[in-house]
PDB file of C-alpha atoms in Angstrom:
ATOM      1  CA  UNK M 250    -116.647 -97.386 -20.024  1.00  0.00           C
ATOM      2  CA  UNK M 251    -118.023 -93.635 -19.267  1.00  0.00           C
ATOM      3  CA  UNK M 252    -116.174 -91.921 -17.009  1.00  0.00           C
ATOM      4  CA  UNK M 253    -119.134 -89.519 -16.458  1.00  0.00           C
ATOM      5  CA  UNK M 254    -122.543 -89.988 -16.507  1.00  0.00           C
ATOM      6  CA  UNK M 255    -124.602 -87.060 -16.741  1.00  0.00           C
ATOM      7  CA  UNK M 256    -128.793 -87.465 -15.899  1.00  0.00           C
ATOM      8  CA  UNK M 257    -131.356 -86.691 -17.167  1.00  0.00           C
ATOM      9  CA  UNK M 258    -129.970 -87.412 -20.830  1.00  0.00           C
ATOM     10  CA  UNK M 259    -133.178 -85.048 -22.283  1.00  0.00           C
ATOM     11  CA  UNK M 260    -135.529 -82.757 -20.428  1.00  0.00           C
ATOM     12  CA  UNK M 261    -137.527 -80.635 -21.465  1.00  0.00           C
ATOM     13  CA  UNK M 262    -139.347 -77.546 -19.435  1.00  0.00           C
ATOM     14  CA  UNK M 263    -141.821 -74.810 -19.544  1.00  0.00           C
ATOM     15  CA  UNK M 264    -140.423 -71.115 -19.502  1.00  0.00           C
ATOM     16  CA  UNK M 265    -139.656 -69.765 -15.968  1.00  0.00           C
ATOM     17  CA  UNK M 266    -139.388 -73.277 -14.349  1.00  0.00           C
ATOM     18  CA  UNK M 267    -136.280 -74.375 -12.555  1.00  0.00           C
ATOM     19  CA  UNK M 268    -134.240 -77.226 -13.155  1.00  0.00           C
ATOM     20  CA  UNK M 269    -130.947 -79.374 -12.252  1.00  0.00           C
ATOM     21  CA  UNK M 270    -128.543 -82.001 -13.932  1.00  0.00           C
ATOM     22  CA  UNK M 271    -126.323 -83.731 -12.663  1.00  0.00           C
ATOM     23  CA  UNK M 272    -122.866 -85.401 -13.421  1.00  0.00           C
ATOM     24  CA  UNK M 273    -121.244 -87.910 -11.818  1.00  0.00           C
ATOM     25  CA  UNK M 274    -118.225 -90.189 -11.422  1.00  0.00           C
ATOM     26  CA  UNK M 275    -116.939 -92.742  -9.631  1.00  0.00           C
ATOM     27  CA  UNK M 276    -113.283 -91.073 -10.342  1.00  0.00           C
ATOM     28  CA  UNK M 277    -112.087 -88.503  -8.247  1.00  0.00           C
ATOM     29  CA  UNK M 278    -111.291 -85.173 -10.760  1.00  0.00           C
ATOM     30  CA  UNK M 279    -108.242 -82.332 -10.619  1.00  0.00           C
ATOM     31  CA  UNK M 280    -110.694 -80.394 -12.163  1.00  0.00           C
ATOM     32  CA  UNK M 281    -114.172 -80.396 -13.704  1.00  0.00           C
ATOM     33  CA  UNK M 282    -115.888 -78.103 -16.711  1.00  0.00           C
ATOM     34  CA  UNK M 283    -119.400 -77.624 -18.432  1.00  0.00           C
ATOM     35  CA  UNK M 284    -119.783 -76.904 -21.704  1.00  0.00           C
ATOM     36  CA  UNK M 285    -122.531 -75.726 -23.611  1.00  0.00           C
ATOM     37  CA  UNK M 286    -123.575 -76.968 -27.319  1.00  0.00           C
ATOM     38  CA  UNK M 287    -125.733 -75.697 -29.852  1.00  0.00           C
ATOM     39  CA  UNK M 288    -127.000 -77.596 -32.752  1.00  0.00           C
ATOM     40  CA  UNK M 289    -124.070 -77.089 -35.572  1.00  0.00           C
ATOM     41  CA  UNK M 290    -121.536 -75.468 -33.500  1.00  0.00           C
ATOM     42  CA  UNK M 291    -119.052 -76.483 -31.039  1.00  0.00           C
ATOM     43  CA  UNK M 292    -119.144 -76.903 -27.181  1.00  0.00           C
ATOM     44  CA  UNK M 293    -118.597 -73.727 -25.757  1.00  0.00           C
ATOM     45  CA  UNK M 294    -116.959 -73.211 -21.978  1.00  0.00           C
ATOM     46  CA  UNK M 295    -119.593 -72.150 -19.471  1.00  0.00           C
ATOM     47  CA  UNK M 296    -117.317 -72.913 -16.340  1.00  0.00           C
ATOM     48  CA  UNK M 297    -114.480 -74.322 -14.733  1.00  0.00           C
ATOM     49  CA  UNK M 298    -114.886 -75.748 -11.083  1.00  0.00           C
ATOM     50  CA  UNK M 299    -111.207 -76.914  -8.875  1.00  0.00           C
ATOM     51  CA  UNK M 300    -112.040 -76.892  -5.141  1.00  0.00           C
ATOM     52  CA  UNK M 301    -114.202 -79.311  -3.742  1.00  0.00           C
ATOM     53  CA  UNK M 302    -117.690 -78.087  -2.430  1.00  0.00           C
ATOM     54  CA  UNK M 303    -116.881 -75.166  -4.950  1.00  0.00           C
ATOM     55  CA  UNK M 304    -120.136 -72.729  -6.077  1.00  0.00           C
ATOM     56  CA  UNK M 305    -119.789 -70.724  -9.327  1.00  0.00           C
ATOM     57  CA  UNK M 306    -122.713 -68.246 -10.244  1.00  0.00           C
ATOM     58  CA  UNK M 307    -123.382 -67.434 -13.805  1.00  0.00           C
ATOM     59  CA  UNK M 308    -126.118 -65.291 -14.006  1.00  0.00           C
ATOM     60  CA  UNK M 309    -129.397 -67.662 -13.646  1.00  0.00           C
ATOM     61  CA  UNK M 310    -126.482 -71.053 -14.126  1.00  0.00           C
ATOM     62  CA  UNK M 311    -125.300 -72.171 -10.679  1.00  0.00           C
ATOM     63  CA  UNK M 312    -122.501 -74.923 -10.473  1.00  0.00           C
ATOM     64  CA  UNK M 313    -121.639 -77.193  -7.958  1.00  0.00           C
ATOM     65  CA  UNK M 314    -118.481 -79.280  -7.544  1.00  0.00           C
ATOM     66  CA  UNK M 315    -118.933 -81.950  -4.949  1.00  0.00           C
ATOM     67  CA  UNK M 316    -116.391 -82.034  -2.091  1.00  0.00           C
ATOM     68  CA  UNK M 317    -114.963 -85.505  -3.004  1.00  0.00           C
ATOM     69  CA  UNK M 318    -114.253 -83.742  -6.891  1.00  0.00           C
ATOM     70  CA  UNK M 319    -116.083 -86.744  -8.088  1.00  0.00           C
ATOM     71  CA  UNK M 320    -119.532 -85.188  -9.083  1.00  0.00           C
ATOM     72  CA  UNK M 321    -121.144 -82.009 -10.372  1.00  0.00           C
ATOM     73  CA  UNK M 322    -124.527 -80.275 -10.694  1.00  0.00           C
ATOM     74  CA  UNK M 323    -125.871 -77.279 -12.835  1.00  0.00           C
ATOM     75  CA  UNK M 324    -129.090 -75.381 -11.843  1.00  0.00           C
ATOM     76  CA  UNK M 325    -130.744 -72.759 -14.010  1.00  0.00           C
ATOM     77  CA  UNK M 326    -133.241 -70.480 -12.622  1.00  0.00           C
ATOM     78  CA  UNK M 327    -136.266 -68.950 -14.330  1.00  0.00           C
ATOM     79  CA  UNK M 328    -135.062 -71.037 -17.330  1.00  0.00           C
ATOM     80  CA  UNK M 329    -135.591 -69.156 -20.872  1.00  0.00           C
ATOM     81  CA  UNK M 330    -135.904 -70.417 -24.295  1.00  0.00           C
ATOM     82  CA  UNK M 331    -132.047 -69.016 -24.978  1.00  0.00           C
ATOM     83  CA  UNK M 332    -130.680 -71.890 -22.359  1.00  0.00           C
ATOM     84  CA  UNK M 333    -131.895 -74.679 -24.402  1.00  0.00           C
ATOM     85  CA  UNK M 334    -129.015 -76.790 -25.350  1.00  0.00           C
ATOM     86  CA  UNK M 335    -126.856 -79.653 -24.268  1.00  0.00           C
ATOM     87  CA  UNK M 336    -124.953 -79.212 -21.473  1.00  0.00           C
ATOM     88  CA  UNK M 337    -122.087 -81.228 -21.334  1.00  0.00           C
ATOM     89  CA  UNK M 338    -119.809 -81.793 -18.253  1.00  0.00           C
ATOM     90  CA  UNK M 339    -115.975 -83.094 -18.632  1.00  0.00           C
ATOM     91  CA  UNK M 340    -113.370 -84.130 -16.059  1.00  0.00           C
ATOM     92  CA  UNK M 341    -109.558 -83.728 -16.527  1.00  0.00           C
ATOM     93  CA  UNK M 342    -108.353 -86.998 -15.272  1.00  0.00           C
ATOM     94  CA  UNK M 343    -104.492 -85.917 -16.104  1.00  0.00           C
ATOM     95  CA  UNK M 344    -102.353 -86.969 -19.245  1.00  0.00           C
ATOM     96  CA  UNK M 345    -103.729 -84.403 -20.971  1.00  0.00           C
ATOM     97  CA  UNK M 346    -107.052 -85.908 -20.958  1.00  0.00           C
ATOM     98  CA  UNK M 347    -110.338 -84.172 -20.738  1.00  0.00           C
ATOM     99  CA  UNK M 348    -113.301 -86.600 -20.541  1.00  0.00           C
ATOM    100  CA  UNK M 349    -116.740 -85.499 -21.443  1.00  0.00           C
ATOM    101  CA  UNK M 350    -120.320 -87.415 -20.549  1.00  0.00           C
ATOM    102  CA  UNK M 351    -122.780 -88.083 -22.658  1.00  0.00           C
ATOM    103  CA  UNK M 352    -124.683 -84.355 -22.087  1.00  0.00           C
ATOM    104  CA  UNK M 353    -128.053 -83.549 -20.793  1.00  0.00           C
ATOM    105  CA  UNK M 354    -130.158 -81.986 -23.378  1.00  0.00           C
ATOM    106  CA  UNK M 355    -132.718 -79.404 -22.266  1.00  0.00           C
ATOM    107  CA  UNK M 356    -135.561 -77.872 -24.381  1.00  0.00           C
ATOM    108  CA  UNK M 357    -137.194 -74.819 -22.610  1.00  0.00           C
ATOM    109  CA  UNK M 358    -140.429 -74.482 -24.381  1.00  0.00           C
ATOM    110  CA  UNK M 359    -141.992 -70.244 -24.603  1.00  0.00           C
TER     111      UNK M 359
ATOM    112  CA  UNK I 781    -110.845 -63.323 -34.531  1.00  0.00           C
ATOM    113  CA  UNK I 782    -110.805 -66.554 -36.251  1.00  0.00           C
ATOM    114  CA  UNK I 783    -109.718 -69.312 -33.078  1.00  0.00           C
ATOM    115  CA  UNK I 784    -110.126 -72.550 -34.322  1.00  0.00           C
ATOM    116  CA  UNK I 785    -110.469 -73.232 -38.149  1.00  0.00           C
ATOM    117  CA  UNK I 786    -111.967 -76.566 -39.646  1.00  0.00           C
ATOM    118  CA  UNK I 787    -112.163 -77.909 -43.067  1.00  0.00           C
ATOM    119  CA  UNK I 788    -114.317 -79.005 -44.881  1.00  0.00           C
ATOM    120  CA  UNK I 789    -117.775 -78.640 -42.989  1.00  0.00           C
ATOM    121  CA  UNK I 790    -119.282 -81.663 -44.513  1.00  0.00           C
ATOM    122  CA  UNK I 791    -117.518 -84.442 -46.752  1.00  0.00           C
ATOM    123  CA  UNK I 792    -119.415 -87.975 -48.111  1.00  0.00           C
ATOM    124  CA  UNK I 793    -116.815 -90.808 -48.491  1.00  0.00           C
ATOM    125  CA  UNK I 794    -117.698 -94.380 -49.939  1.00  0.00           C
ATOM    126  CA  UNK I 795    -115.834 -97.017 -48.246  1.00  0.00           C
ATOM    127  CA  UNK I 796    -112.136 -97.509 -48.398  1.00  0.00           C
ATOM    128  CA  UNK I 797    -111.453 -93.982 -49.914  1.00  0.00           C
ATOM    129  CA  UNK I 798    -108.999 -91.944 -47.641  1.00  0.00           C
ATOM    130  CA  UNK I 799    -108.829 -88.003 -47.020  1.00  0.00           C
ATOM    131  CA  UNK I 800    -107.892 -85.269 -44.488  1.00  0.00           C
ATOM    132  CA  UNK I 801    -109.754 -82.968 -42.270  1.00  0.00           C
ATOM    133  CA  UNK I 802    -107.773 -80.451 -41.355  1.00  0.00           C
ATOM    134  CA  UNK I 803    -107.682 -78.481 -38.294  1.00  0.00           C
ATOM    135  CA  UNK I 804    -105.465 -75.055 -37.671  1.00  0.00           C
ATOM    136  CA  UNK I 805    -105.694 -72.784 -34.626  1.00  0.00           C
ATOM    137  CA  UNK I 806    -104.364 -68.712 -34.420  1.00  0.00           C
ATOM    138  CA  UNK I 807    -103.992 -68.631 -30.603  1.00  0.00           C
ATOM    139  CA  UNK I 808    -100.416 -70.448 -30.221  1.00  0.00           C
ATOM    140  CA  UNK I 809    -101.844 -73.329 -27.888  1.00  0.00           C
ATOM    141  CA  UNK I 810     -99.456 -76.292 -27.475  1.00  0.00           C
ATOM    142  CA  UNK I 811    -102.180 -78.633 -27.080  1.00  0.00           C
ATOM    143  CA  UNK I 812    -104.378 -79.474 -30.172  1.00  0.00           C
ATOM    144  CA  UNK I 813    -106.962 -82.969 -30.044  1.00  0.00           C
ATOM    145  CA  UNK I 814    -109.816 -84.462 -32.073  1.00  0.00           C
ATOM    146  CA  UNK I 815    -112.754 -85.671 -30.820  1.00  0.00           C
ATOM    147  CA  UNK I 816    -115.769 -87.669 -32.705  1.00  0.00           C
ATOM    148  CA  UNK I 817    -118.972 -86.982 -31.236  1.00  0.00           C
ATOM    149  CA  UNK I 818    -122.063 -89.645 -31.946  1.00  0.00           C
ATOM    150  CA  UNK I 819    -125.316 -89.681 -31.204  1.00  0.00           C
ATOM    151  CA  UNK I 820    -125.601 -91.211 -27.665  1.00  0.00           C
ATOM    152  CA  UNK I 821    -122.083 -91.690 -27.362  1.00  0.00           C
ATOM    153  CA  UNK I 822    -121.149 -88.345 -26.516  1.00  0.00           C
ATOM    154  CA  UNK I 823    -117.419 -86.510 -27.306  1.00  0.00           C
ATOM    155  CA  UNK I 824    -114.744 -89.360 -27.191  1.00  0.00           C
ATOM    156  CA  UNK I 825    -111.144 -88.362 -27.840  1.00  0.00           C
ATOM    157  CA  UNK I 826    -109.356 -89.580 -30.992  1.00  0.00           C
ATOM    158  CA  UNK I 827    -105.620 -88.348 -30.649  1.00  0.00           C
ATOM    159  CA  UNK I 828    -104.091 -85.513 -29.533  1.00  0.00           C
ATOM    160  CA  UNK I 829    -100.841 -83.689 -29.406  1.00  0.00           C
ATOM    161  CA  UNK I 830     -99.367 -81.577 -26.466  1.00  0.00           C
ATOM    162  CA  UNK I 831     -96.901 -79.733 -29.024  1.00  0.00           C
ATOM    163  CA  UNK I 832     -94.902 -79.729 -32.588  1.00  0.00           C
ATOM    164  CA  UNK I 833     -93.498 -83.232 -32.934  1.00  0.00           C
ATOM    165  CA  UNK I 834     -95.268 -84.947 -30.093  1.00  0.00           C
ATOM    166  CA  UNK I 835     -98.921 -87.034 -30.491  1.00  0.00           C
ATOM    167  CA  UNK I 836    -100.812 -89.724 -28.506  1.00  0.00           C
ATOM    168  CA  UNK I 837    -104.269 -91.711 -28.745  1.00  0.00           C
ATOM    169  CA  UNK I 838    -106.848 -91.095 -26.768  1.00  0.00           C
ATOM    170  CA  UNK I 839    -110.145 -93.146 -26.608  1.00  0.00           C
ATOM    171  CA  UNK I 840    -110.761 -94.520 -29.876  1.00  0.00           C
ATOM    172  CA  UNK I 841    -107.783 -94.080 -32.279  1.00  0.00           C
ATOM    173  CA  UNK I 842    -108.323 -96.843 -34.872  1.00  0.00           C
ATOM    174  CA  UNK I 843    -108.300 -96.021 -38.368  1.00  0.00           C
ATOM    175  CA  UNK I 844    -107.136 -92.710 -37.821  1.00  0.00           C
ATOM    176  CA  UNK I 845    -103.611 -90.906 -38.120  1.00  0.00           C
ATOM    177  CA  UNK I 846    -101.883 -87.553 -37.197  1.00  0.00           C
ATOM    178  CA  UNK I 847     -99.482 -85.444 -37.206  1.00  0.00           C
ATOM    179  CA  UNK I 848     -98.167 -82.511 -35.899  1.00  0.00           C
ATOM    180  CA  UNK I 849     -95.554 -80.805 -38.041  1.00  0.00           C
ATOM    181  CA  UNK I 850     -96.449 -77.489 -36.653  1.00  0.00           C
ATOM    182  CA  UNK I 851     -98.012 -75.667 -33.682  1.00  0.00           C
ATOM    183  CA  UNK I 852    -100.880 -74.196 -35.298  1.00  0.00           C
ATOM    184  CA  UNK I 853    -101.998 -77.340 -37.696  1.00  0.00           C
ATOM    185  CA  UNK I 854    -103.295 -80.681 -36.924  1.00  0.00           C
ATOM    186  CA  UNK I 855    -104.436 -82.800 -39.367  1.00  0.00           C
ATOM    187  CA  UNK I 856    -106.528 -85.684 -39.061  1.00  0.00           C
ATOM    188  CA  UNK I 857    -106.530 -88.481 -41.859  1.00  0.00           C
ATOM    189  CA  UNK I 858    -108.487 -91.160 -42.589  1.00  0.00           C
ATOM    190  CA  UNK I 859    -106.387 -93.773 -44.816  1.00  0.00           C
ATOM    191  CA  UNK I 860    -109.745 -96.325 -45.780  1.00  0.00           C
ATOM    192  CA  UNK I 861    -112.771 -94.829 -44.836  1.00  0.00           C
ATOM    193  CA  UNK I 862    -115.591 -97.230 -43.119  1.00  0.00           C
ATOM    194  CA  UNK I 863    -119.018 -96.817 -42.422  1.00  0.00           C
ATOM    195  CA  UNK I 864    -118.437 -96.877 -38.714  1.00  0.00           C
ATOM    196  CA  UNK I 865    -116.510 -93.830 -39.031  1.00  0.00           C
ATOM    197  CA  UNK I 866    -119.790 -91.664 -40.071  1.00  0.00           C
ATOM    198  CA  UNK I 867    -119.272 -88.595 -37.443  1.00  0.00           C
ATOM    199  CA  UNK I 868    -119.192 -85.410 -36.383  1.00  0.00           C
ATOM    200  CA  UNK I 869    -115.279 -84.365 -35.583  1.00  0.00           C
ATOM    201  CA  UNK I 870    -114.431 -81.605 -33.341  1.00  0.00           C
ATOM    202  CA  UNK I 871    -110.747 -80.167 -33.001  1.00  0.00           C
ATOM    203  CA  UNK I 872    -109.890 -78.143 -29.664  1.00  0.00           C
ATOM    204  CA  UNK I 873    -107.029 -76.622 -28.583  1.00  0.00           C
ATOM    205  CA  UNK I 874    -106.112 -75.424 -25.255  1.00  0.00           C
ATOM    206  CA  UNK I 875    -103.279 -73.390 -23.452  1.00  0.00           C
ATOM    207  CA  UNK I 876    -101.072 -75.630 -21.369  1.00  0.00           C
ATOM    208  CA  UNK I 877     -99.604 -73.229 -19.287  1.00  0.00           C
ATOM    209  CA  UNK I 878     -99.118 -74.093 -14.946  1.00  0.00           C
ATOM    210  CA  UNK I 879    -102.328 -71.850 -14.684  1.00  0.00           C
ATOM    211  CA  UNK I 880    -104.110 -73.219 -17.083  1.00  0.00           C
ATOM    212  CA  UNK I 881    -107.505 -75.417 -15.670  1.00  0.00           C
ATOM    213  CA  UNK I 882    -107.871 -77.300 -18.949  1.00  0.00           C
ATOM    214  CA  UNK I 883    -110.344 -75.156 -21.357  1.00  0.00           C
ATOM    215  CA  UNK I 884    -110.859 -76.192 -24.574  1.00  0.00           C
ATOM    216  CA  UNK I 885    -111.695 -73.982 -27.674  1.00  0.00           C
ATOM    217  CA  UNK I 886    -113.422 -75.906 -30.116  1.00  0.00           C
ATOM    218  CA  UNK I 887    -114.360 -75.348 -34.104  1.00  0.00           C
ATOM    219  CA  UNK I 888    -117.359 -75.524 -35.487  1.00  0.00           C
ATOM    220  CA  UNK I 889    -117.366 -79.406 -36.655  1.00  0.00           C
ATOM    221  CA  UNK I 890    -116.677 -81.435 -39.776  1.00  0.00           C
ATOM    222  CA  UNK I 891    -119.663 -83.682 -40.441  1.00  0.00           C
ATOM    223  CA  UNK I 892    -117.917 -86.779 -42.236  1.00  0.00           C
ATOM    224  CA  UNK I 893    -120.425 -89.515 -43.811  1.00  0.00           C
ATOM    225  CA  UNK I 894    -119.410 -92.737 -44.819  1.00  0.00           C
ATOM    226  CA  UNK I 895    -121.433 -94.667 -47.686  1.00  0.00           C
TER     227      UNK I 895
END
């Protein structure tokens, strides 16, 4: 079973457009990340969120951790080509455990 | 600056052989895993270790073994090789201090095919 399950799984956008994913959960998380991956590397951290209802800015990324801790969102803004990717989100659900969803991956086309 | 270090990149196995891909990390983190990651599966833990002497499973363990002699290596073996277990495998490692919030620092991949 997924613990997360992130949506869209693929999208794919014009230069300058706006767009959100989501994750989501049915468990309830101490704490939630994104990562981002590029083709033949490894996830990379983007941002951590704890409190629930938190906001993180990151440049043209905005976060969102839902005030149950049980669901996520990431919106880019004026999307360029250098934030195509897949964005994956992953929950700590204690013992050590981080679990990731499935990614959405976004293509933003010149 | 080297972080995480994995060998080899890329590896073809036939069925039943064994082998090791090894994993080895410079920053003195306690906790080392291994994930596979498949397409439209996503990351799903294999083992991991939250210091020198101590490992656990995670999500899908089968057919896999570590072992974690030291703080900075982690080896992953595979003792017969099966088809199934064509993947790309990620190592991370992560501080496990009281203020730590969990991130993970990952290498760049092993991409492990199975004939």
């Amino acid at each position: 079973t997924q613990l997360l399950e992130q949506s869209p799984q693929f999208l794919s956008i014009q230069e300058g457009e706006n767009l959100t994913v989501y994750c989501n959960s049915s468990s309830v998380f101490s704490s939630l990340q994104w990562y981002r991956q590029e083709p033949g590397e490894g996830p990379v951290l983007l941002v951590t969120v704890v409190t629930g209802g938190e906001v993180k800015k990151l440049k043209r990324l905005t976060f969102q951790f839902g005030d149950a801790r049980k669901d996520s969102s990431l919106h880019i803004t004026a999307a360029q080509p250098g934030d195509t990717g897949l964005y994956l989100c992953a929950g700590d659900y204690g013992n050590n455990r981080l679990a990731f969803g499935k990614g959405n991956q976004v293509v933003v086309i010149p | 600056n080297a972080g995480v270090t994995q060998t080899p990149k890329f590896q073809v196995l036939k069925t039943g052989q064994s082998m090791t891909l090894q994993c080895a990390q410079d920053m003195n983190h306690e906790y080392m895993s291994w994930y596979r990651q498949d397409p439209g599966m996503g990351l799903r833990l294999i083992h991991y270790s939250v210091g020198a002497g101590i490992t656990d499973q995670g999500e899908v363990p089968n057919g896999y073994n570590v072992s974690r002699s030291t703080t900075e290596d982690f080896p992953l073996r595979l003792l017969s090789a099966a088809p199934s277990q064509t993947s790309v495998y990620f190592c991370a490692s992560r501080f496990t201090g009281w203020w730590n919030t969990g991130e993970l620092f990952f290498g760049e991949g092993s991409r492990l095919t199975v004939l």
